[in-house]
Tab-separated table of C-alpha atoms and ligand atoms in Angstrom:
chain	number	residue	atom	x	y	z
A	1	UNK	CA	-10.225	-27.902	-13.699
A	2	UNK	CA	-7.993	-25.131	-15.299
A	3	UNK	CA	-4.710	-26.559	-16.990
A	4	UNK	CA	-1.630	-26.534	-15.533
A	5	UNK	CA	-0.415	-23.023	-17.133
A	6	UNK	CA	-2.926	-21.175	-15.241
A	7	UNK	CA	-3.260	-19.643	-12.415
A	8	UNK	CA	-6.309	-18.631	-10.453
A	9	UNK	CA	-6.207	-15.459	-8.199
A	10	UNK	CA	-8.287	-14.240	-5.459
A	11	UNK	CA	-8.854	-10.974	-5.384
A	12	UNK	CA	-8.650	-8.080	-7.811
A	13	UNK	CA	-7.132	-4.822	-5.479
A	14	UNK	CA	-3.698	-3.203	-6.584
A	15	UNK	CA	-1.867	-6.344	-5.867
A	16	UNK	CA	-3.946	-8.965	-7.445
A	17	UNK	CA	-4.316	-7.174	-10.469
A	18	UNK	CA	-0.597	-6.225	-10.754
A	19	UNK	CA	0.248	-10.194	-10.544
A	20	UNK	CA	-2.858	-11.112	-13.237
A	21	UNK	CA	-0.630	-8.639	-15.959
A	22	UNK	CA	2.798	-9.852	-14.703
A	23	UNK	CA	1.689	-13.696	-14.876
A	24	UNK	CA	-0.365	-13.114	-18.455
A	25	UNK	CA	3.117	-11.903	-19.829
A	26	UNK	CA	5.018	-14.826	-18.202
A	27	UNK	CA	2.897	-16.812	-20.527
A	28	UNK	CA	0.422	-17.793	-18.186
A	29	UNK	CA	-3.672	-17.460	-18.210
A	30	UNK	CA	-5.263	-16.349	-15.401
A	31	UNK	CA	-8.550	-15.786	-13.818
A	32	UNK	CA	-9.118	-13.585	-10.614
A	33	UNK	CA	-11.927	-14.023	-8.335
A	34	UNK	CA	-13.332	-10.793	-6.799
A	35	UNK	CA	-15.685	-10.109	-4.157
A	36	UNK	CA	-16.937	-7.034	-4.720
A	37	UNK	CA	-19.716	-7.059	-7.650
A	38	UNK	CA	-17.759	-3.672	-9.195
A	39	UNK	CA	-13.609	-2.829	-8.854
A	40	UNK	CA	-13.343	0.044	-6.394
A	41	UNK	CA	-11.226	1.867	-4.246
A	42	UNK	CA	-10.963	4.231	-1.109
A	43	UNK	CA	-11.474	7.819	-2.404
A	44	UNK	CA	-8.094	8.482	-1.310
A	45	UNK	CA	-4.357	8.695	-2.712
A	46	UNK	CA	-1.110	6.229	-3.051
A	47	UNK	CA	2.083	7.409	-2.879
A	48	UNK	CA	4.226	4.908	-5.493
A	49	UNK	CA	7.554	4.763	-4.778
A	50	UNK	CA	10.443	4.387	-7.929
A	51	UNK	CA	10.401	0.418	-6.588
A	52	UNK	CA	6.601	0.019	-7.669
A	53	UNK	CA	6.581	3.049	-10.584
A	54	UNK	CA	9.753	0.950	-12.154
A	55	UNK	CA	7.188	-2.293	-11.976
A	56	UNK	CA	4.297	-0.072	-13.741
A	57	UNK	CA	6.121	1.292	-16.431
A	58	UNK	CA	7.498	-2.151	-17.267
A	59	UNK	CA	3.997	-3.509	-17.926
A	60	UNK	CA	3.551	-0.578	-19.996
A	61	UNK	CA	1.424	1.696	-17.870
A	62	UNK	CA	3.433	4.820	-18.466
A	63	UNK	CA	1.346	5.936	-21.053
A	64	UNK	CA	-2.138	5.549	-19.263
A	65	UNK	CA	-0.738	6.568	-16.235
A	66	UNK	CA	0.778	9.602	-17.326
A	67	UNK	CA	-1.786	12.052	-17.133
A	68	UNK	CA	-3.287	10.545	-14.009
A	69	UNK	CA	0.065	11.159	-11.594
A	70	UNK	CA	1.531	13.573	-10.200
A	71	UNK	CA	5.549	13.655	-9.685
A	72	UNK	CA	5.556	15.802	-6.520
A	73	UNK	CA	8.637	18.195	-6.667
A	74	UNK	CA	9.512	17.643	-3.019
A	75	UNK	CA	8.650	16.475	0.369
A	76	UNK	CA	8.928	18.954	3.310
A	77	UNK	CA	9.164	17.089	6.621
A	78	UNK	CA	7.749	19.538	9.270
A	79	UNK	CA	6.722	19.305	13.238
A	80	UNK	CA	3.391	19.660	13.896
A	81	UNK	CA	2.839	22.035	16.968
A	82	UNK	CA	5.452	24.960	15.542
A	83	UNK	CA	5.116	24.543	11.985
A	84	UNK	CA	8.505	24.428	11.201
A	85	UNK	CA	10.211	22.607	8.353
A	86	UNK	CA	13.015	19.898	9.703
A	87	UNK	CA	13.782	18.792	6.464
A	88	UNK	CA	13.178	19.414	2.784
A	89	UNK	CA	13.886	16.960	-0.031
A	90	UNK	CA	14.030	17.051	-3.550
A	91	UNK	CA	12.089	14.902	-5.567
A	92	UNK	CA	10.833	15.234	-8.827
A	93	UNK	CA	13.203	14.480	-12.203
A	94	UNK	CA	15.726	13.824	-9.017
A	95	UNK	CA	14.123	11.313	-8.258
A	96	UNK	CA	13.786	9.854	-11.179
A	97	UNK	CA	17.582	10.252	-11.606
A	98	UNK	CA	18.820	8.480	-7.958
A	99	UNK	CA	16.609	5.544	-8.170
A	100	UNK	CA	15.827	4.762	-11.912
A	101	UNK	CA	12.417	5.664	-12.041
A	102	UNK	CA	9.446	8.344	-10.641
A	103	UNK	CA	8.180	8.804	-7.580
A	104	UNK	CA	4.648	9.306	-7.877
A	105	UNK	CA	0.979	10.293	-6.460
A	106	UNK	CA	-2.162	8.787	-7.601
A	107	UNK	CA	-5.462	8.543	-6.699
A	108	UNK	CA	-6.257	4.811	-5.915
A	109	UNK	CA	-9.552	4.880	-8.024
A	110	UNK	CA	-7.383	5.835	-10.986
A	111	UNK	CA	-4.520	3.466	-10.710
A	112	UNK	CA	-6.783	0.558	-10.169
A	113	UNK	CA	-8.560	1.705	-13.171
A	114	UNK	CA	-5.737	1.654	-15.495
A	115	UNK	CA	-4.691	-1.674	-14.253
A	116	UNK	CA	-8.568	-3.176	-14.232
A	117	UNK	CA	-8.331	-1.719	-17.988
A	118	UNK	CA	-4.546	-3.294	-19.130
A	119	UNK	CA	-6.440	-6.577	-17.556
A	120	UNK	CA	-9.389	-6.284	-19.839
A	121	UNK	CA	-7.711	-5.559	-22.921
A	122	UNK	CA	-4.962	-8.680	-22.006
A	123	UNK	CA	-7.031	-12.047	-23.073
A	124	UNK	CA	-5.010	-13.966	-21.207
A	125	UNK	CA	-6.507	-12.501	-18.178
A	126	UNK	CA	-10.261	-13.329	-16.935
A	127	UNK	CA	-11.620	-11.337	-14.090
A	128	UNK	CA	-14.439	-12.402	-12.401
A	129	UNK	CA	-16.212	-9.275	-10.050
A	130	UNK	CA	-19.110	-10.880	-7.696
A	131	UNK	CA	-17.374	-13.842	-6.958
A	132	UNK	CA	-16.239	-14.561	-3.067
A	133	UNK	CA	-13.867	-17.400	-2.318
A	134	UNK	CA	-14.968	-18.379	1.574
A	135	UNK	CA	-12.759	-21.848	1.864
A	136	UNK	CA	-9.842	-23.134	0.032
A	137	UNK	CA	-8.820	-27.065	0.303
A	138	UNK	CA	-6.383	-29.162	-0.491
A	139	UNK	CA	-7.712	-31.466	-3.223
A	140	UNK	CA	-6.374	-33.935	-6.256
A	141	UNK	CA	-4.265	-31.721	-8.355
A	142	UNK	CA	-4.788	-28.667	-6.900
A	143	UNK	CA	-7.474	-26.743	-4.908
A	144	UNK	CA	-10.944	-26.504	-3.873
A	145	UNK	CA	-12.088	-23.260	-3.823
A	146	UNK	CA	-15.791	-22.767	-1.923
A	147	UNK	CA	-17.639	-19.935	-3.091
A	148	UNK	CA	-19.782	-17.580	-1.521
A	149	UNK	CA	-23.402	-18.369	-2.344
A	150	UNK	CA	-22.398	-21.904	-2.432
A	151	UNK	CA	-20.466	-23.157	-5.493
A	152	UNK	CA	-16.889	-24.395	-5.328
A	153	UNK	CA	-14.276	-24.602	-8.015
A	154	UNK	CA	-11.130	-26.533	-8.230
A	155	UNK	CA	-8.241	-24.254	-9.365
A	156	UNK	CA	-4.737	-26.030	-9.979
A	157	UNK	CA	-2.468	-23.389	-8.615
A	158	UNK	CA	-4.358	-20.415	-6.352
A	159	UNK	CA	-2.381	-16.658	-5.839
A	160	UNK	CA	-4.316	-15.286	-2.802
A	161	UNK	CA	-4.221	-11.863	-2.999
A	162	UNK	CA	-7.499	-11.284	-1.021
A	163	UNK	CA	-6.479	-8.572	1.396
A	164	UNK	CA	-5.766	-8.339	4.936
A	165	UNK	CA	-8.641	-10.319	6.223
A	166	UNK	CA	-7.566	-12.574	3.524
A	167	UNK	CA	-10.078	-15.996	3.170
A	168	UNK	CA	-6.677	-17.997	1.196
A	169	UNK	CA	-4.273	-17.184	4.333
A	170	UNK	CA	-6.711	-19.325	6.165
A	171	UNK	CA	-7.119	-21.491	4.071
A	172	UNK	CA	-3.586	-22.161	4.328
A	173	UNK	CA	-3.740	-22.329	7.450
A	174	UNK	CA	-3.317	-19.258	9.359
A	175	UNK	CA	-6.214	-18.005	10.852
A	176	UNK	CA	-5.310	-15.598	13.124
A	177	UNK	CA	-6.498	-11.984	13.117
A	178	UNK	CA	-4.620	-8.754	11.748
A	179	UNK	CA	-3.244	-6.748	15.513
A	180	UNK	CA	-4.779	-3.893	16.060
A	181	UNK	CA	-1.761	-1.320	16.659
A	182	UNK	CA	-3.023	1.322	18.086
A	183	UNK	CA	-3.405	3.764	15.598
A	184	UNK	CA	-6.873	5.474	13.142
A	185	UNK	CA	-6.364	6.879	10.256
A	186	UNK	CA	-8.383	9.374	8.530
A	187	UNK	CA	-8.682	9.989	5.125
A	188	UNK	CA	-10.335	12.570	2.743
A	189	UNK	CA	-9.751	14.684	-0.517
A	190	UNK	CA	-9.676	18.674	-0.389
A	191	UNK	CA	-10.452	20.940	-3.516
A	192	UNK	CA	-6.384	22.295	-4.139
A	193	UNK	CA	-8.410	25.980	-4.243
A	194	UNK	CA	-9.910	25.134	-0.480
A	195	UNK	CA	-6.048	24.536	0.375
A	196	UNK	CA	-4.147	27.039	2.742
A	197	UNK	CA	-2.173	29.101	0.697
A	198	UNK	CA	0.868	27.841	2.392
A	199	UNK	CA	0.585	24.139	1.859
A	200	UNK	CA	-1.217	24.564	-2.216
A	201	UNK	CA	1.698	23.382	-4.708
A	202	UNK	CA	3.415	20.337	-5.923
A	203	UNK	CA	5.068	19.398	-2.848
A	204	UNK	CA	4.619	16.043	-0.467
A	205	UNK	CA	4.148	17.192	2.641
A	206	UNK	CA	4.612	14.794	6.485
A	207	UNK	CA	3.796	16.578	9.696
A	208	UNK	CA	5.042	15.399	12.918
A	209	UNK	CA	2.995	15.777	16.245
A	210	UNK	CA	2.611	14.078	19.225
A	211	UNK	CA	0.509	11.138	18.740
A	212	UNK	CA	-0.510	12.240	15.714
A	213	UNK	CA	0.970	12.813	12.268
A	214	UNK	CA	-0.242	14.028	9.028
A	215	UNK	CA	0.888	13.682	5.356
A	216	UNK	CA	-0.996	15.499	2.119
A	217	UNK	CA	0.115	15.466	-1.489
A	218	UNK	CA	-1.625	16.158	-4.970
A	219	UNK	CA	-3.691	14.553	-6.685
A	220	UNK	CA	-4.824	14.421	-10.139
A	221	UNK	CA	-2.716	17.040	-11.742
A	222	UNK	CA	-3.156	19.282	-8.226
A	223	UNK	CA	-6.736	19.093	-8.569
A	224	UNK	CA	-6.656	18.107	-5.231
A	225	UNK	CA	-5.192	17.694	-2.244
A	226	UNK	CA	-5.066	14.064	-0.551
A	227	UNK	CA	-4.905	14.338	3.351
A	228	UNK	CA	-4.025	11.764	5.697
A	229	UNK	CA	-3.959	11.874	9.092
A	230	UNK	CA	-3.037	9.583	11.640
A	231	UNK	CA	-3.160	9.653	15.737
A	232	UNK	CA	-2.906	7.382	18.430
A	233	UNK	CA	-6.279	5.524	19.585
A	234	UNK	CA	-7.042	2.964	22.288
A	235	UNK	CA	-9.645	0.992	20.942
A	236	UNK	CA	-10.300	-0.127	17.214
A	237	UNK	CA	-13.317	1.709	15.324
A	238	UNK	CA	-15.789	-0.604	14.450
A	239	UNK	CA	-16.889	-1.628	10.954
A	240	UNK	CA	-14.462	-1.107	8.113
A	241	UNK	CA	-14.322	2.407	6.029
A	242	UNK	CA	-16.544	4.299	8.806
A	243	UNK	CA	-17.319	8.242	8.711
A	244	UNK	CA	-14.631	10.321	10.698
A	245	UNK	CA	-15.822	12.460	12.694
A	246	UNK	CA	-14.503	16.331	11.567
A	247	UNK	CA	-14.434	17.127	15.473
A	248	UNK	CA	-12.311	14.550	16.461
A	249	UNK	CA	-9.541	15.218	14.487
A	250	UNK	CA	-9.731	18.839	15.169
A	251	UNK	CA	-9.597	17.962	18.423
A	252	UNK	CA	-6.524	15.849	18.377
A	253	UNK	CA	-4.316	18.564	16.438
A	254	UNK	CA	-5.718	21.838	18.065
A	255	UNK	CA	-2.127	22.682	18.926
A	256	UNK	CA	-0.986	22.468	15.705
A	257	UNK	CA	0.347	25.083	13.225
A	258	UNK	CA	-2.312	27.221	11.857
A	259	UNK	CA	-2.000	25.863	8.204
A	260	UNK	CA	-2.651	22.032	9.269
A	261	UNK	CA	-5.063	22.850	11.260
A	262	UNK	CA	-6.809	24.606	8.043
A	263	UNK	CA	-6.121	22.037	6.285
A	264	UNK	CA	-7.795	19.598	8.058
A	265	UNK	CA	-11.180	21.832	8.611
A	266	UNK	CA	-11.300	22.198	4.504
A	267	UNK	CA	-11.553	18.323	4.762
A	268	UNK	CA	-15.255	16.813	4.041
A	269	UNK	CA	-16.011	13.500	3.840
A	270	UNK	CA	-13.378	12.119	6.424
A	271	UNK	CA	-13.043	7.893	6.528
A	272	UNK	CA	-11.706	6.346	8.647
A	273	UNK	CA	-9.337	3.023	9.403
A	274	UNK	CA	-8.219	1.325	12.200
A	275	UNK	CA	-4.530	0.223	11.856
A	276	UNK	CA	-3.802	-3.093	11.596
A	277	UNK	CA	-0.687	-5.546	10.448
A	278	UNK	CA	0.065	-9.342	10.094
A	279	UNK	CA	3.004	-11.337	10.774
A	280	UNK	CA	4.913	-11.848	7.123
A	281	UNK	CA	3.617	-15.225	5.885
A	282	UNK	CA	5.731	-16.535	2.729
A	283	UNK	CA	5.106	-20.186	3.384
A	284	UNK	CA	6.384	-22.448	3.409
A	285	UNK	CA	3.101	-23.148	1.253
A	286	UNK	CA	1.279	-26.350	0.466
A	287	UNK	CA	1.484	-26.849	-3.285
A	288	UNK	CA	0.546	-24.527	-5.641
A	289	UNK	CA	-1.007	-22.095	-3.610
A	290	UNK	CA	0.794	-18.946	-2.400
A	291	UNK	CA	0.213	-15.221	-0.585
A	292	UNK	CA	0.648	-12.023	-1.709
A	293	UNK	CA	0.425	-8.439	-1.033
A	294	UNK	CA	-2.068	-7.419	2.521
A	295	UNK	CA	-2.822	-11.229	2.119
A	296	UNK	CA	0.602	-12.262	2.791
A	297	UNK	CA	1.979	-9.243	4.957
A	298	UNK	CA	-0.114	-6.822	5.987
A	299	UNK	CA	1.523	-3.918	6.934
A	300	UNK	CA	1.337	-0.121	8.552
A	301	UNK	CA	1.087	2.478	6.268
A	302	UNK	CA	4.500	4.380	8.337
A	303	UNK	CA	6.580	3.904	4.931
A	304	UNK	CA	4.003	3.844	2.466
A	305	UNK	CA	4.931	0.283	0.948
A	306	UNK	CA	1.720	-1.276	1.431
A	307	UNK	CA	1.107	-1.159	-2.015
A	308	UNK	CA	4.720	-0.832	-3.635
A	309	UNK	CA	5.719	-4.309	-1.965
A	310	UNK	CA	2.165	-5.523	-3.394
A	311	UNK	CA	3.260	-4.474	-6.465
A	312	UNK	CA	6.689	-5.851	-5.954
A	313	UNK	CA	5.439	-9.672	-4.854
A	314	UNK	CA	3.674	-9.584	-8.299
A	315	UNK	CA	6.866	-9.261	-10.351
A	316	UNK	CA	9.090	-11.237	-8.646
A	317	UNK	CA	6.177	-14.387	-8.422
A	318	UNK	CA	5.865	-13.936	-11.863
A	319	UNK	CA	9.590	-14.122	-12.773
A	320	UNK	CA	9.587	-17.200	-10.869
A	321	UNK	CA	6.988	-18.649	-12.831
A	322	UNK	CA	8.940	-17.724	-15.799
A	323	UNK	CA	11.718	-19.633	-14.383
A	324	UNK	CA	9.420	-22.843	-13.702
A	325	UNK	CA	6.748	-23.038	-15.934
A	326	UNK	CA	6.153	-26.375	-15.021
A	327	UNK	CA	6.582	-26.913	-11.581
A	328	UNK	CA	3.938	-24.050	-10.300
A	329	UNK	CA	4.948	-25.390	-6.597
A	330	UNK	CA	8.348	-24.962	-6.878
A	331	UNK	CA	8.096	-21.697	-8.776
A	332	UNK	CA	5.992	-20.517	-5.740
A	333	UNK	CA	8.542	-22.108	-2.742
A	334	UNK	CA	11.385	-19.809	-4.720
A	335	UNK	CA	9.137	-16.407	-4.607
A	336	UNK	CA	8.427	-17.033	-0.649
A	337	UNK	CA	11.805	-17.187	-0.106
A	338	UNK	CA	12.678	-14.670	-2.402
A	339	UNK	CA	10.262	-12.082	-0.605
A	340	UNK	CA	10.590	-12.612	2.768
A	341	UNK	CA	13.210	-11.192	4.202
A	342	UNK	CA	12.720	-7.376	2.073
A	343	UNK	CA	9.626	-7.550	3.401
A	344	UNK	CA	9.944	-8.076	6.978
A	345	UNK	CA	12.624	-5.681	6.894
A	346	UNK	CA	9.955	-3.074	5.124
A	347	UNK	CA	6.972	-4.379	8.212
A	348	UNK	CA	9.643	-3.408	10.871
A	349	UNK	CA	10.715	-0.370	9.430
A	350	UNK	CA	7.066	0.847	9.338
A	351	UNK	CA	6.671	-0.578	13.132
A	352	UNK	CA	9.706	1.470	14.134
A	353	UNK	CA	8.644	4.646	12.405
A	354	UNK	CA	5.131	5.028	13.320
A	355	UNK	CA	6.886	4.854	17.043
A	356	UNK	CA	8.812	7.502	15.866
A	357	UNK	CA	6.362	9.737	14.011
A	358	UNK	CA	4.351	10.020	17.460
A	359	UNK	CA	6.739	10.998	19.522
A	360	UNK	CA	6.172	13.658	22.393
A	361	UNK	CA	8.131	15.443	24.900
A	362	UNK	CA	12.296	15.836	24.985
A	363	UNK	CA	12.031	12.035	22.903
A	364	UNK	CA	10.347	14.392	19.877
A	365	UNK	CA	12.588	17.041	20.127
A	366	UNK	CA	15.477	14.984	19.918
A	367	UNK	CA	13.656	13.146	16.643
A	368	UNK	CA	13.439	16.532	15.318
A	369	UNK	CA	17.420	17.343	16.063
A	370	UNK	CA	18.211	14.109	14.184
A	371	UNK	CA	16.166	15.052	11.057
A	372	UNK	CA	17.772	18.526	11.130
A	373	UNK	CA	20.974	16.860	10.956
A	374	UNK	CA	20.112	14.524	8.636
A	375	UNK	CA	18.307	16.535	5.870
A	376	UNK	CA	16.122	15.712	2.951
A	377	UNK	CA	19.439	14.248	1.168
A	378	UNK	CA	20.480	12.558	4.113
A	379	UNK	CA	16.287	10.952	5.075
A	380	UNK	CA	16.463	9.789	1.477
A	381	UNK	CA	19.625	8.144	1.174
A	382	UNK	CA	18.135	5.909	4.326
A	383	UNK	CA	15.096	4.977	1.547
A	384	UNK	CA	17.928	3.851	-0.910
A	385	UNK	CA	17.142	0.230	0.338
A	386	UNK	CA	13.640	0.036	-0.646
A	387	UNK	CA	13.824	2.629	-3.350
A	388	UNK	CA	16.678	1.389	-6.279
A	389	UNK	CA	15.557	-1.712	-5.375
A	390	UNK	CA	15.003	-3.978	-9.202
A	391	UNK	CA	13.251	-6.998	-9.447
B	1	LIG	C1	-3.930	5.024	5.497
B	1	LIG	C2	-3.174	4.154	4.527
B	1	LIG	C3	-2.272	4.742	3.645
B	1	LIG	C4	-1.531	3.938	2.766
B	1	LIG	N1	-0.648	4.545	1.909
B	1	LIG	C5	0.099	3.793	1.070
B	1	LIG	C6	1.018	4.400	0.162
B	1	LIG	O1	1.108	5.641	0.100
B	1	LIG	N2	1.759	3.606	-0.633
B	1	LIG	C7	1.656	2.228	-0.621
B	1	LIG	O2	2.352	1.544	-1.378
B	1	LIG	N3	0.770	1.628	0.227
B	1	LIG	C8	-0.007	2.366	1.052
B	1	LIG	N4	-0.918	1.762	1.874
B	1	LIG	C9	-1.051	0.289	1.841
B	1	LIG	C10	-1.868	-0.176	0.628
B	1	LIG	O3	-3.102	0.511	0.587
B	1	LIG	C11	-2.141	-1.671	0.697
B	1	LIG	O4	-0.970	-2.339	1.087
B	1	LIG	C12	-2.592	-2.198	-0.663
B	1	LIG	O5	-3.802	-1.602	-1.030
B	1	LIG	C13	-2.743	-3.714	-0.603
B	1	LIG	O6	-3.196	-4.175	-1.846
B	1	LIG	P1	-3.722	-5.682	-1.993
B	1	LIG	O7	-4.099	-5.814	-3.436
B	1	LIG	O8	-2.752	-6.620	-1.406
B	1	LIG	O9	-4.988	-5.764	-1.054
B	1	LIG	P2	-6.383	-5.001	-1.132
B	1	LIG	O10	-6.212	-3.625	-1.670
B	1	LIG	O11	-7.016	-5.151	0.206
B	1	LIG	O12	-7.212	-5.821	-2.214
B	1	LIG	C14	-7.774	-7.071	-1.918
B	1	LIG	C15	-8.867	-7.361	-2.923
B	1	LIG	O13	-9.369	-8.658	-2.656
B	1	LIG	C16	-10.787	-8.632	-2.619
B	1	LIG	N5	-11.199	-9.725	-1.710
B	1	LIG	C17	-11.135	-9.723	-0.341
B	1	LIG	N6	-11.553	-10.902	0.139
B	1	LIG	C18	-11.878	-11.662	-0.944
B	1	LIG	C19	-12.347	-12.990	-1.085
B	1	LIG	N7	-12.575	-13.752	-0.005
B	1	LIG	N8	-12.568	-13.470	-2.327
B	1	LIG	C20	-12.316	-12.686	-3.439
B	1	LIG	N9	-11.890	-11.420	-3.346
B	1	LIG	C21	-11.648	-10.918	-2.117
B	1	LIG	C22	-11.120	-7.244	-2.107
B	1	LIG	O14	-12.442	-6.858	-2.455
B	1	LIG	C23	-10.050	-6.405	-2.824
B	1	LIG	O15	-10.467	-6.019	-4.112
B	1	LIG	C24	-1.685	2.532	2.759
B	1	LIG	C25	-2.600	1.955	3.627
B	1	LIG	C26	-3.345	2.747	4.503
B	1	LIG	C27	-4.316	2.080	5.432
């Protein structure tokens, strides 16, 4: 069994990863456990808000990252069916300025290759790719971890950042299923030259329709264009990652503005994702054994903090560590309750907004009066919260 400064992590996505390079530099050695026999990603973008960049940057992934990102200039928040813009804010070295650090775009493949690649060069940091952990025990001094294909391992203190089907959560205890909410979303890349005219540039861009909404940004220095859109559905799709069918989104904005409804045509390749959140689970945990990330609180994608909070779980469990090198449970009792009310607050935000994005009728129009009023300044200062926020 692995000595007591080491900590074993299941599951190597954006979150996992980011909590292998925060632990190695709290002094600790790690090894993560992934599933998949290869890293990979959805062939789709991340938006990375300054709380996340901030985290990046301070692991030293500035540098790698910087020719990967984009730093959109603004975001234009516009409805749907008439095209027109509600609100325009400034991002961009503004930004930068009100919160401390970039907001950026990046395509997943290349942010989880930059972290995969700080892991490899770190040698405190072991990842193992092929490696499934199906059970997780209580045991002497730790855990029992049962392995796909029938081995087992026991692991003295176990991070489970396994996703939102996650194998630790259950382990731990909660075994419910994610909640469907209601909601597909369809993903896909667009050459920037197949773009409409209108919509090409450095600019973020959210469209608001009834039932449906639709964001698209750059990616890899405006190479491309990553499109996004989400509407209202019934029933969950079945099997995870499935084809989108072209049609059916055309379908579902043909009342749209001309240039989203371009946009989405140029699209090839369409995924797509049923919606799904958890409850927030930060313990109390058993021992040395913790959540984070989708693992821990699963959430819809209505602010884009899936990933940032990820991120954010990953510094703050590995300041705690810091703080406790030598009483792992402890260290992980203080990061639950550390995390668990920001991110509730962050799941109910996204809750309420993707109510809000979907509206229809006099309910939308009076949405699209308040953003008016509001204004990019004003929509951003309500992100101050989850932007500035430091670790
Ligand atoms: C449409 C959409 C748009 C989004 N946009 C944004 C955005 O703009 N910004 C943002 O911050 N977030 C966004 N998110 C959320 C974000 O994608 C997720 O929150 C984030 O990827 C979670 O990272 P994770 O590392 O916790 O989990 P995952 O990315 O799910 O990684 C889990 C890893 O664990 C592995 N694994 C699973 N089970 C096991 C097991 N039993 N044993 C070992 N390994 C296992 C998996 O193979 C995977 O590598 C979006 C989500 C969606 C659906």
């Amino acid at each position: 069994m692995a000595g007591p400064r080491h900590v074993t992590i299941a599951g190597a996505g954006i979150g996992g990863l980011t909590a292998a390079l925060c632990l190695a530099r709290s002094g600790f050695k790690v090894t993560v456990l992934e599933r998949a026999t290869a890293l990979e990603e959805v062939g789709a973008g991340i938006q990375l808000s300054p709380n996340a960049s901030r985290i990046l940057i301070g692991l030293g992934l500035a540098e790698p990252l910087a020719a990967l990102v984009v730093a959109p200039a603004g975001m234009d928040v516009r409805a749907g069916t008439s095209g027109a813009v509600l609100a325009a804010a400034t991002l961009g070295p503004e930004a930068a300025r009100r919160w401390g650090a970039p907001w950026w775009v990046v395509h997943r493949a290349d942010l989880l290759a930059v972290l995969a690649a700080a892991a490899a060069r770190d040698p405190a940091v072991t990842l193992e790719t092929g490696t499934a952990v199906e059970a997780v025990a209580p045991a002497e001094g730790g855990f029992d971890l049962q392995l796909a294909g029938g081995g087992s391992r026991r692991v003295a203190a176990l991070v489970g950042a396994d996703g939102i089907r996650s194998a630790v959560r259950r382990g731990l205890g909660d075994a419910a299923p994610p909640t469907f909410r209601q909601r597909t979303a369809y993903r896909a890349t667009v050459p920037m030259a197949a773009v409409p005219a209108a919509l090409q540039g450095d600019r973020l861009g959210l469209w608001l329709g009834p039932d449906a909404h639709l964001v698209h940004y750059p990616l890899r220095g405006g190479a491309l264009c990553n499109v996004v859109a989400i509407v209202r559905d019934e029933a969950p799709i079945e099997g995870w990652r499935a084809p989108g069918d072209p049609a059916v989104i055309a379908g579902r904005l043909s009342r749209w503005a001309a240039a989203p409804r371009q946009l989405v045509a140029a699209a090839e390749g369409w995924q797509c994702w049923s919606l799904a959140d958890r409850p927030t689970w930060f313990g109390p945990g058993e021992g040395a054994a913790t959540l984070l990330g989708d693992a821990a609180h699963a959430m819809l994608p209505f602010v884009a903090q899936g990933g940032a909070m990820a991120i954010e779980d990953a510094a703050v469990l590995a300041s705690c560590v810091a703080a406790a090198p030598d009483d792992l449970a402890g260290a992980f009792r203080a990061y639950e309750g550390e995390r668990a009310a920001r991110v509730a607050r962050v799941q109910s935000l996204a809750r309420r907004n993707g109510a809000i994005y979907h509206l229809k009728g006099p309910a939308a129009f009076a949405r699209d009066t308040a953003i008016r009023l509001l204004g990019g300044r004003g929509l951003m200062a309500q992100q101050d919260w989850i932007y500035a926020h430091r670790i």
